[in-house]
Amino acid sequence: MKRFFIYSVIFLLGLNTIQAQKKSELIEQNQELKYKLDSISRMVSTSQRNEKLADQRSNEYQSQVTELQDANATLMKNLNSFAALSSQNSENINKTMDALERKEKQLKGVTDAVASNDSTAVVILTNAKQVLGENAKVGVADGSVIISEKLDYFFTDGVGVNPSTESIGWIENVAKVANANPESVITIASLNITGEMNIALQQATAIASILIKDFSVNGERIVAIAQDGGLRESLQIKFQPDYKAFYDMAKGDAKN
């Protein structure tokens, strides 16, 4: 009996020891599980934060992409507008260059015409000196060549309307100059000091008539006028460029 009791006590002690060991193991396992749970919770929390940050960054990136798309669309629109404006400016520049080229040609035409007129005046002056002689009263004023002689050389005492026989040779020589330079316009002016413009006009007309009828000068080129000579009497024959034709040419060029 005593031995049984001892065995029972030993069994119970062993059982208690086993139970205490299992409890310790359970507590240890519980602590380990709790540690693992805490670790997993931290991982989950970290993952959630990272996910939130990723979503936030994704939204930021999406916003930046949208802004870039809008900026690109604006840039393309501006680029198209610039291309259209550049094309328009290029067209305007071409038009301006064409207009300048036309004006340059017009200016060259006017310059050439002026140079031609100056050259013609030199030719007429030289021709008049050769035909009428070096002592002839020939001069140049405002691009025109003027041949002059005293009025009483043509009309006795500077009056009357019938040219003297002696003056016919002089008129013939003027006709030679006129026919040698068919592009010029001829103005015949009778200048007197009496103020009798009617007689002065008849005198100029008489000289013009001889040039036309006797020496075949084109009458469309001749203009007869009367002028107040102030203190001098003379007959002046002026050879000048055809300014009307020159004006018509310049006007025609300006329309083109």
PDB file of C-alpha atoms in Angstrom:
ATOM      1  CA  MET A   1       0.000   0.000   0.000  1.00  0.00           C
ATOM      2  CA  LYS A   2       2.728   2.281   0.896  1.00  0.00           C
ATOM      3  CA  ARG A   3       4.507   1.459  -2.374  1.00  0.00           C
ATOM      4  CA  PHE A   4       1.313   2.197  -4.323  1.00  0.00           C
ATOM      5  CA  PHE A   5       1.050   5.553  -2.708  1.00  0.00           C
ATOM      6  CA  ILE A   6       4.608   6.354  -3.579  1.00  0.00           C
ATOM      7  CA  TYR A   7       4.001   5.373  -7.199  1.00  0.00           C
ATOM      8  CA  SER A   8       0.895   7.484  -7.277  1.00  0.00           C
ATOM      9  CA  VAL A   9       2.734  10.460  -5.976  1.00  0.00           C
ATOM     10  CA  ILE A  10       5.498   9.925  -8.494  1.00  0.00           C
ATOM     11  CA  PHE A  11       2.919   9.610 -11.305  1.00  0.00           C
ATOM     12  CA  LEU A  12       1.142  12.738 -10.269  1.00  0.00           C
ATOM     13  CA  LEU A  13       4.401  14.608 -10.008  1.00  0.00           C
ATOM     14  CA  GLY A  14       5.361  13.409 -13.459  1.00  0.00           C
ATOM     15  CA  LEU A  15       1.951  14.311 -14.787  1.00  0.00           C
ATOM     16  CA  ASN A  16       2.212  17.763 -13.310  1.00  0.00           C
ATOM     17  CA  THR A  17       5.642  18.097 -14.785  1.00  0.00           C
ATOM     18  CA  ILE A  18       4.339  17.110 -18.217  1.00  0.00           C
ATOM     19  CA  GLN A  19       1.400  19.463 -17.878  1.00  0.00           C
ATOM     20  CA  ALA A  20       3.691  22.283 -16.782  1.00  0.00           C
ATOM     21  CA  GLN A  21       5.963  21.566 -19.754  1.00  0.00           C
ATOM     22  CA  LYS A  22       3.028  21.554 -22.200  1.00  0.00           C
ATOM     23  CA  LYS A  23       1.720  24.787 -20.739  1.00  0.00           C
ATOM     24  CA  SER A  24       5.148  26.350 -21.140  1.00  0.00           C
ATOM     25  CA  GLU A  25       5.324  25.149 -24.715  1.00  0.00           C
ATOM     26  CA  LEU A  26       1.846  26.471 -25.391  1.00  0.00           C
ATOM     27  CA  ILE A  27       2.765  29.828 -23.915  1.00  0.00           C
ATOM     28  CA  GLU A  28       5.921  29.882 -26.020  1.00  0.00           C
ATOM     29  CA  GLN A  29       3.964  28.938 -29.145  1.00  0.00           C
ATOM     30  CA  ASN A  30       1.396  31.539 -28.286  1.00  0.00           C
ATOM     31  CA  GLN A  31       4.125  34.176 -27.966  1.00  0.00           C
ATOM     32  CA  GLU A  32       5.645  33.067 -31.252  1.00  0.00           C
ATOM     33  CA  LEU A  33       2.280  33.196 -32.999  1.00  0.00           C
ATOM     34  CA  LYS A  34       1.617  36.578 -31.471  1.00  0.00           C
ATOM     35  CA  TYR A  35       5.022  37.779 -32.758  1.00  0.00           C
ATOM     36  CA  LYS A  36       4.252  36.389 -36.193  1.00  0.00           C
ATOM     37  CA  LEU A  37       0.811  38.019 -36.089  1.00  0.00           C
ATOM     38  CA  ASP A  38       2.354  41.347 -35.145  1.00  0.00           C
ATOM     39  CA  SER A  39       4.916  40.978 -37.916  1.00  0.00           C
ATOM     40  CA  ILE A  40       2.213  40.123 -40.446  1.00  0.00           C
ATOM     41  CA  SER A  41       0.121  43.048 -39.205  1.00  0.00           C
ATOM     42  CA  ARG A  42       3.074  45.372 -39.685  1.00  0.00           C
ATOM     43  CA  MET A  43       3.626  43.927 -43.164  1.00  0.00           C
ATOM     44  CA  VAL A  44      -0.054  44.396 -43.999  1.00  0.00           C
ATOM     45  CA  SER A  45       0.048  47.961 -42.650  1.00  0.00           C
ATOM     46  CA  THR A  46       3.202  48.668 -44.650  1.00  0.00           C
ATOM     47  CA  SER A  47       1.656  47.161 -47.749  1.00  0.00           C
ATOM     48  CA  GLN A  48      -1.454  49.260 -47.256  1.00  0.00           C
ATOM     49  CA  ARG A  49       0.658  52.415 -46.890  1.00  0.00           C
ATOM     50  CA  ASN A  50       2.678  51.487 -49.935  1.00  0.00           C
ATOM     51  CA  GLU A  51      -0.504  50.794 -51.850  1.00  0.00           C
ATOM     52  CA  LYS A  52      -1.895  54.159 -50.805  1.00  0.00           C
ATOM     53  CA  LEU A  53       1.358  55.877 -51.834  1.00  0.00           C
ATOM     54  CA  ALA A  54       1.325  53.954 -55.121  1.00  0.00           C
ATOM     55  CA  ASP A  55      -2.247  55.082 -55.768  1.00  0.00           C
ATOM     56  CA  GLN A  56      -1.309  58.640 -54.923  1.00  0.00           C
ATOM     57  CA  ARG A  57       1.713  58.528 -57.231  1.00  0.00           C
ATOM     58  CA  SER A  58      -0.384  56.884 -59.930  1.00  0.00           C
ATOM     59  CA  ASN A  59      -2.900  59.716 -59.679  1.00  0.00           C
ATOM     60  CA  GLU A  60      -0.055  62.255 -59.825  1.00  0.00           C
ATOM     61  CA  TYR A  61       1.447  60.537 -62.856  1.00  0.00           C
ATOM     62  CA  GLN A  62      -1.966  60.409 -64.510  1.00  0.00           C
ATOM     63  CA  SER A  63      -2.416  64.138 -63.815  1.00  0.00           C
ATOM     64  CA  GLN A  64       1.019  64.852 -65.292  1.00  0.00           C
ATOM     65  CA  VAL A  65       0.183  62.728 -68.337  1.00  0.00           C
ATOM     66  CA  THR A  66      -3.062  64.683 -68.778  1.00  0.00           C
ATOM     67  CA  GLU A  67      -1.196  68.004 -68.453  1.00  0.00           C
ATOM     68  CA  LEU A  68       1.416  66.840 -70.949  1.00  0.00           C
ATOM     69  CA  GLN A  69      -1.310  65.753 -73.370  1.00  0.00           C
ATOM     70  CA  ASP A  70      -3.013  69.141 -73.027  1.00  0.00           C
ATOM     71  CA  ALA A  71       0.321  70.948 -73.465  1.00  0.00           C
ATOM     72  CA  ASN A  72       1.107  68.818 -76.515  1.00  0.00           C
ATOM     73  CA  ALA A  73      -2.316  69.551 -78.010  1.00  0.00           C
ATOM     74  CA  THR A  74      -1.783  73.293 -77.413  1.00  0.00           C
ATOM     75  CA  LEU A  75       1.702  73.069 -78.895  1.00  0.00           C
ATOM     76  CA  MET A  76       0.404  71.280 -81.993  1.00  0.00           C
ATOM     77  CA  LYS A  77      -2.343  73.869 -82.362  1.00  0.00           C
ATOM     78  CA  ASN A  78       0.180  76.706 -82.044  1.00  0.00           C
ATOM     79  CA  LEU A  79       2.498  74.907 -84.446  1.00  0.00           C
ATOM     80  CA  ASN A  80      -0.288  74.614 -87.017  1.00  0.00           C
ATOM     81  CA  SER A  81      -1.169  78.268 -86.501  1.00  0.00           C
ATOM     82  CA  PHE A  82       2.492  79.219 -86.876  1.00  0.00           C
ATOM     83  CA  ALA A  83       2.763  77.117 -90.034  1.00  0.00           C
ATOM     84  CA  ALA A  84      -0.327  78.804 -91.477  1.00  0.00           C
ATOM     85  CA  LEU A  85       0.975  82.252 -90.451  1.00  0.00           C
ATOM     86  CA  SER A  86       4.405  81.438 -91.838  1.00  0.00           C
ATOM     87  CA  SER A  87       2.829  80.352 -95.110  1.00  0.00           C
ATOM     88  CA  GLN A  88       0.774  83.554 -95.223  1.00  0.00           C
ATOM     89  CA  ASN A  89       3.834  85.659 -94.415  1.00  0.00           C
ATOM     90  CA  SER A  90       5.797  83.846 -97.091  1.00  0.00           C
ATOM     91  CA  GLU A  91       3.018  84.547 -99.579  1.00  0.00           C
ATOM     92  CA  ASN A  92       2.911  88.203 -98.525  1.00  0.00           C
ATOM     93  CA  ILE A  93       6.702  88.454 -98.846  1.00  0.00           C
ATOM     94  CA  ASN A  94       6.519  86.950-102.325  1.00  0.00           C
ATOM     95  CA  LYS A  95       3.806  89.412-103.287  1.00  0.00           C
ATOM     96  CA  THR A  96       5.858  92.272-101.881  1.00  0.00           C
ATOM     97  CA  MET A  97       8.944  91.101-103.741  1.00  0.00           C
ATOM     98  CA  ASP A  98       6.938  90.852-106.962  1.00  0.00           C
ATOM     99  CA  ALA A  99       5.565  94.362-106.404  1.00  0.00           C
ATOM    100  CA  LEU A 100       9.065  95.687-105.704  1.00  0.00           C
ATOM    101  CA  GLU A 101      10.347  93.971-108.832  1.00  0.00           C
ATOM    102  CA  ARG A 102       7.569  95.581-110.887  1.00  0.00           C
ATOM    103  CA  LYS A 103       8.307  98.978-109.341  1.00  0.00           C
ATOM    104  CA  GLU A 104      11.988  98.499-110.026  1.00  0.00           C
ATOM    105  CA  LYS A 105      11.220  97.749-113.669  1.00  0.00           C
ATOM    106  CA  GLN A 106       8.947 100.784-113.816  1.00  0.00           C
ATOM    107  CA  LEU A 107      11.631 102.964-112.246  1.00  0.00           C
ATOM    108  CA  LYS A 108      14.191 101.578-114.666  1.00  0.00           C
ATOM    109  CA  GLY A 109      11.828 102.366-117.533  1.00  0.00           C
ATOM    110  CA  VAL A 110      11.415 105.936-116.287  1.00  0.00           C
ATOM    111  CA  THR A 111      15.163 106.278-115.717  1.00  0.00           C
ATOM    112  CA  ASP A 112      15.913 104.901-119.166  1.00  0.00           C
ATOM    113  CA  ALA A 113      13.343 107.242-120.689  1.00  0.00           C
ATOM    114  CA  VAL A 114      14.874 110.251-118.902  1.00  0.00           C
ATOM    115  CA  ALA A 115      18.347 109.166-119.979  1.00  0.00           C
ATOM    116  CA  SER A 116      17.042 108.701-123.497  1.00  0.00           C
ATOM    117  CA  ASN A 117      15.527 112.188-123.440  1.00  0.00           C
ATOM    118  CA  ASP A 118      18.808 113.672-122.207  1.00  0.00           C
ATOM    119  CA  SER A 119      20.661 111.783-124.906  1.00  0.00           C
ATOM    120  CA  THR A 120      18.173 112.996-127.507  1.00  0.00           C
ATOM    121  CA  ALA A 121      18.671 116.596-126.366  1.00  0.00           C
ATOM    122  CA  VAL A 122      22.427 116.211-126.860  1.00  0.00           C
ATOM    123  CA  VAL A 123      21.840 114.778-130.336  1.00  0.00           C
ATOM    124  CA  ILE A 124      19.470 117.625-131.301  1.00  0.00           C
ATOM    125  CA  LEU A 125      21.883 120.224-129.933  1.00  0.00           C
ATOM    126  CA  THR A 126      24.774 118.745-131.901  1.00  0.00           C
ATOM    127  CA  ASN A 127      22.637 118.399-135.025  1.00  0.00           C
ATOM    128  CA  ALA A 128      21.413 122.014-134.741  1.00  0.00           C
ATOM    129  CA  LYS A 129      24.984 123.307-134.387  1.00  0.00           C
ATOM    130  CA  GLN A 130      26.039 121.323-137.463  1.00  0.00           C
ATOM    131  CA  VAL A 131      23.111 122.487-139.617  1.00  0.00           C
ATOM    132  CA  LEU A 132      22.766 126.095-138.440  1.00  0.00           C
ATOM    133  CA  GLY A 133      26.427 126.758-137.754  1.00  0.00           C
ATOM    134  CA  GLU A 134      28.463 127.258-134.604  1.00  0.00           C
ATOM    135  CA  ASN A 135      27.292 130.857-134.299  1.00  0.00           C
ATOM    136  CA  ALA A 136      23.631 129.886-134.227  1.00  0.00           C
ATOM    137  CA  LYS A 137      21.699 130.855-131.115  1.00  0.00           C
ATOM    138  CA  VAL A 138      21.110 127.369-129.738  1.00  0.00           C
ATOM    139  CA  GLY A 139      20.832 126.485-126.060  1.00  0.00           C
ATOM    140  CA  VAL A 140      19.479 123.891-123.647  1.00  0.00           C
ATOM    141  CA  ALA A 141      17.004 124.580-120.836  1.00  0.00           C
ATOM    142  CA  ASP A 142      15.076 122.043-118.728  1.00  0.00           C
ATOM    143  CA  GLY A 143      15.969 119.216-121.098  1.00  0.00           C
ATOM    144  CA  SER A 144      14.767 121.116-124.157  1.00  0.00           C
ATOM    145  CA  VAL A 145      16.829 122.490-127.036  1.00  0.00           C
ATOM    146  CA  ILE A 146      15.904 126.073-127.959  1.00  0.00           C
ATOM    147  CA  ILE A 147      16.804 127.703-131.277  1.00  0.00           C
ATOM    148  CA  SER A 148      16.137 131.438-131.355  1.00  0.00           C
ATOM    149  CA  GLU A 149      16.545 134.428-133.645  1.00  0.00           C
ATOM    150  CA  LYS A 150      15.505 138.056-133.528  1.00  0.00           C
ATOM    151  CA  LEU A 151      11.938 138.638-134.600  1.00  0.00           C
ATOM    152  CA  ASP A 152      12.789 141.262-137.173  1.00  0.00           C
ATOM    153  CA  TYR A 153      14.939 138.668-138.973  1.00  0.00           C
ATOM    154  CA  PHE A 154      11.659 137.044-140.042  1.00  0.00           C
ATOM    155  CA  PHE A 155       9.312 140.033-140.112  1.00  0.00           C
ATOM    156  CA  THR A 156      10.185 143.633-141.076  1.00  0.00           C
ATOM    157  CA  ASP A 157      10.625 145.647-137.876  1.00  0.00           C
ATOM    158  CA  GLY A 158       9.249 142.663-135.998  1.00  0.00           C
ATOM    159  CA  VAL A 159       5.723 143.233-137.291  1.00  0.00           C
ATOM    160  CA  GLY A 160       3.585 141.674-140.000  1.00  0.00           C
ATOM    161  CA  VAL A 161       2.810 138.006-140.479  1.00  0.00           C
ATOM    162  CA  ASN A 162       4.635 137.159-143.736  1.00  0.00           C
ATOM    163  CA  PRO A 163       8.181 135.781-143.225  1.00  0.00           C
ATOM    164  CA  SER A 164      10.915 137.466-145.276  1.00  0.00           C
ATOM    165  CA  THR A 165      12.566 135.661-148.184  1.00  0.00           C
ATOM    166  CA  GLU A 166      15.904 135.778-146.396  1.00  0.00           C
ATOM    167  CA  SER A 167      14.572 133.771-143.465  1.00  0.00           C
ATOM    168  CA  ILE A 168      13.393 130.799-145.581  1.00  0.00           C
ATOM    169  CA  GLY A 169      16.868 129.253-145.645  1.00  0.00           C
ATOM    170  CA  TRP A 170      17.043 129.439-141.844  1.00  0.00           C
ATOM    171  CA  ILE A 171      13.578 127.855-141.559  1.00  0.00           C
ATOM    172  CA  GLU A 172      14.645 125.092-143.962  1.00  0.00           C
ATOM    173  CA  ASN A 173      17.638 124.286-141.775  1.00  0.00           C
ATOM    174  CA  VAL A 174      15.351 124.086-138.721  1.00  0.00           C
ATOM    175  CA  ALA A 175      13.150 121.699-140.728  1.00  0.00           C
ATOM    176  CA  LYS A 176      16.212 119.483-141.323  1.00  0.00           C
ATOM    177  CA  VAL A 177      16.820 119.332-137.585  1.00  0.00           C
ATOM    178  CA  ALA A 178      13.125 118.570-136.986  1.00  0.00           C
ATOM    179  CA  ASN A 179      12.974 115.772-139.582  1.00  0.00           C
ATOM    180  CA  ALA A 180      16.217 114.267-138.274  1.00  0.00           C
ATOM    181  CA  ASN A 181      14.660 113.993-134.807  1.00  0.00           C
ATOM    182  CA  PRO A 182      11.093 112.827-135.415  1.00  0.00           C
ATOM    183  CA  GLU A 183      10.359 111.870-131.779  1.00  0.00           C
ATOM    184  CA  SER A 184      10.590 115.392-130.390  1.00  0.00           C
ATOM    185  CA  VAL A 185       7.724 117.871-129.953  1.00  0.00           C
ATOM    186  CA  ILE A 186       8.244 121.327-131.473  1.00  0.00           C
ATOM    187  CA  THR A 187       6.947 124.528-129.936  1.00  0.00           C
ATOM    188  CA  ILE A 188       7.159 127.725-132.013  1.00  0.00           C
ATOM    189  CA  ALA A 189       6.814 130.848-129.861  1.00  0.00           C
ATOM    190  CA  SER A 190       6.695 134.448-131.057  1.00  0.00           C
ATOM    191  CA  LEU A 191       7.774 136.829-128.281  1.00  0.00           C
ATOM    192  CA  ASN A 192       6.964 140.536-128.715  1.00  0.00           C
ATOM    193  CA  ILE A 193       7.089 143.646-126.574  1.00  0.00           C
ATOM    194  CA  THR A 194       3.920 145.276-127.830  1.00  0.00           C
ATOM    195  CA  GLY A 195       1.523 142.965-126.089  1.00  0.00           C
ATOM    196  CA  GLU A 196      -0.242 142.214-129.347  1.00  0.00           C
ATOM    197  CA  MET A 197      -0.711 138.504-128.741  1.00  0.00           C
ATOM    198  CA  ASN A 198      -2.941 138.044-131.765  1.00  0.00           C
ATOM    199  CA  ILE A 199      -0.195 139.190-134.161  1.00  0.00           C
ATOM    200  CA  ALA A 200       2.414 137.171-132.240  1.00  0.00           C
ATOM    201  CA  LEU A 201       0.298 134.013-132.612  1.00  0.00           C
ATOM    202  CA  GLN A 202      -0.127 134.645-136.356  1.00  0.00           C
ATOM    203  CA  GLN A 203       3.650 135.018-136.730  1.00  0.00           C
ATOM    204  CA  ALA A 204       4.298 131.717-134.933  1.00  0.00           C
ATOM    205  CA  THR A 205       1.614 130.059-137.037  1.00  0.00           C
ATOM    206  CA  ALA A 206       3.177 131.402-140.260  1.00  0.00           C
ATOM    207  CA  ILE A 207       6.539 129.818-139.411  1.00  0.00           C
ATOM    208  CA  ALA A 208       4.814 126.548-138.486  1.00  0.00           C
ATOM    209  CA  SER A 209       2.931 126.568-141.783  1.00  0.00           C
ATOM    210  CA  ILE A 210       6.165 126.857-143.797  1.00  0.00           C
ATOM    211  CA  LEU A 211       7.731 123.967-141.847  1.00  0.00           C
ATOM    212  CA  ILE A 212       4.704 121.798-142.514  1.00  0.00           C
ATOM    213  CA  LYS A 213       3.817 122.705-146.098  1.00  0.00           C
ATOM    214  CA  ASP A 214       7.209 123.450-147.612  1.00  0.00           C
ATOM    215  CA  PHE A 215       9.521 121.118-145.701  1.00  0.00           C
ATOM    216  CA  SER A 216       7.240 118.198-144.722  1.00  0.00           C
ATOM    217  CA  VAL A 217       7.528 118.464-140.965  1.00  0.00           C
ATOM    218  CA  ASN A 218       4.755 116.477-139.247  1.00  0.00           C
ATOM    219  CA  GLY A 219       2.164 119.050-138.166  1.00  0.00           C
ATOM    220  CA  GLU A 220       1.007 116.899-135.225  1.00  0.00           C
ATOM    221  CA  ARG A 221       4.381 117.585-133.594  1.00  0.00           C
ATOM    222  CA  ILE A 222       4.116 121.370-133.832  1.00  0.00           C
ATOM    223  CA  VAL A 223       2.492 123.818-131.419  1.00  0.00           C
ATOM    224  CA  ALA A 224       2.374 127.576-132.220  1.00  0.00           C
ATOM    225  CA  ILE A 225       2.044 130.002-129.308  1.00  0.00           C
ATOM    226  CA  ALA A 226       2.354 133.719-128.527  1.00  0.00           C
ATOM    227  CA  GLN A 227       4.295 135.022-125.537  1.00  0.00           C
ATOM    228  CA  ASP A 228       5.005 138.373-123.939  1.00  0.00           C
ATOM    229  CA  GLY A 229       8.710 138.891-124.470  1.00  0.00           C
ATOM    230  CA  GLY A 230       9.001 141.604-121.855  1.00  0.00           C
ATOM    231  CA  LEU A 231      11.892 143.721-123.113  1.00  0.00           C
ATOM    232  CA  ARG A 232      12.922 141.489-126.004  1.00  0.00           C
ATOM    233  CA  GLU A 233      11.440 140.309-129.272  1.00  0.00           C
ATOM    234  CA  SER A 234      12.420 136.975-130.756  1.00  0.00           C
ATOM    235  CA  LEU A 235      11.213 133.828-132.389  1.00  0.00           C
ATOM    236  CA  GLN A 236      11.991 130.665-130.424  1.00  0.00           C
ATOM    237  CA  ILE A 237      11.711 127.107-131.682  1.00  0.00           C
ATOM    238  CA  LYS A 238      11.866 124.588-128.867  1.00  0.00           C
ATOM    239  CA  PHE A 239      12.577 120.896-129.339  1.00  0.00           C
ATOM    240  CA  GLN A 240      11.467 118.908-126.286  1.00  0.00           C
ATOM    241  CA  PRO A 241      10.653 115.301-125.361  1.00  0.00           C
ATOM    242  CA  ASP A 242       7.152 114.002-125.953  1.00  0.00           C
ATOM    243  CA  TYR A 243       6.100 114.362-122.324  1.00  0.00           C
ATOM    244  CA  LYS A 244       2.579 113.156-123.028  1.00  0.00           C
ATOM    245  CA  ALA A 245       3.869 109.871-124.428  1.00  0.00           C
ATOM    246  CA  PHE A 246       6.294 109.666-121.516  1.00  0.00           C
ATOM    247  CA  TYR A 247       3.432 110.246-119.042  1.00  0.00           C
ATOM    248  CA  ASP A 248       1.218 107.675-120.773  1.00  0.00           C
ATOM    249  CA  MET A 249       4.039 105.135-120.602  1.00  0.00           C
ATOM    250  CA  ALA A 250       4.648 105.780-116.887  1.00  0.00           C
ATOM    251  CA  LYS A 251       0.914 105.683-116.188  1.00  0.00           C
ATOM    252  CA  GLY A 252       0.564 102.394-118.059  1.00  0.00           C
ATOM    253  CA  ASP A 253       3.470 100.907-116.105  1.00  0.00           C
ATOM    254  CA  ALA A 254       1.928 102.021-112.815  1.00  0.00           C
ATOM    255  CA  LYS A 255      -1.289 100.128-113.599  1.00  0.00           C
ATOM    256  CA  ASN A 256       0.580  96.852-114.132  1.00  0.00           C
TER     257      ASN A 256
END
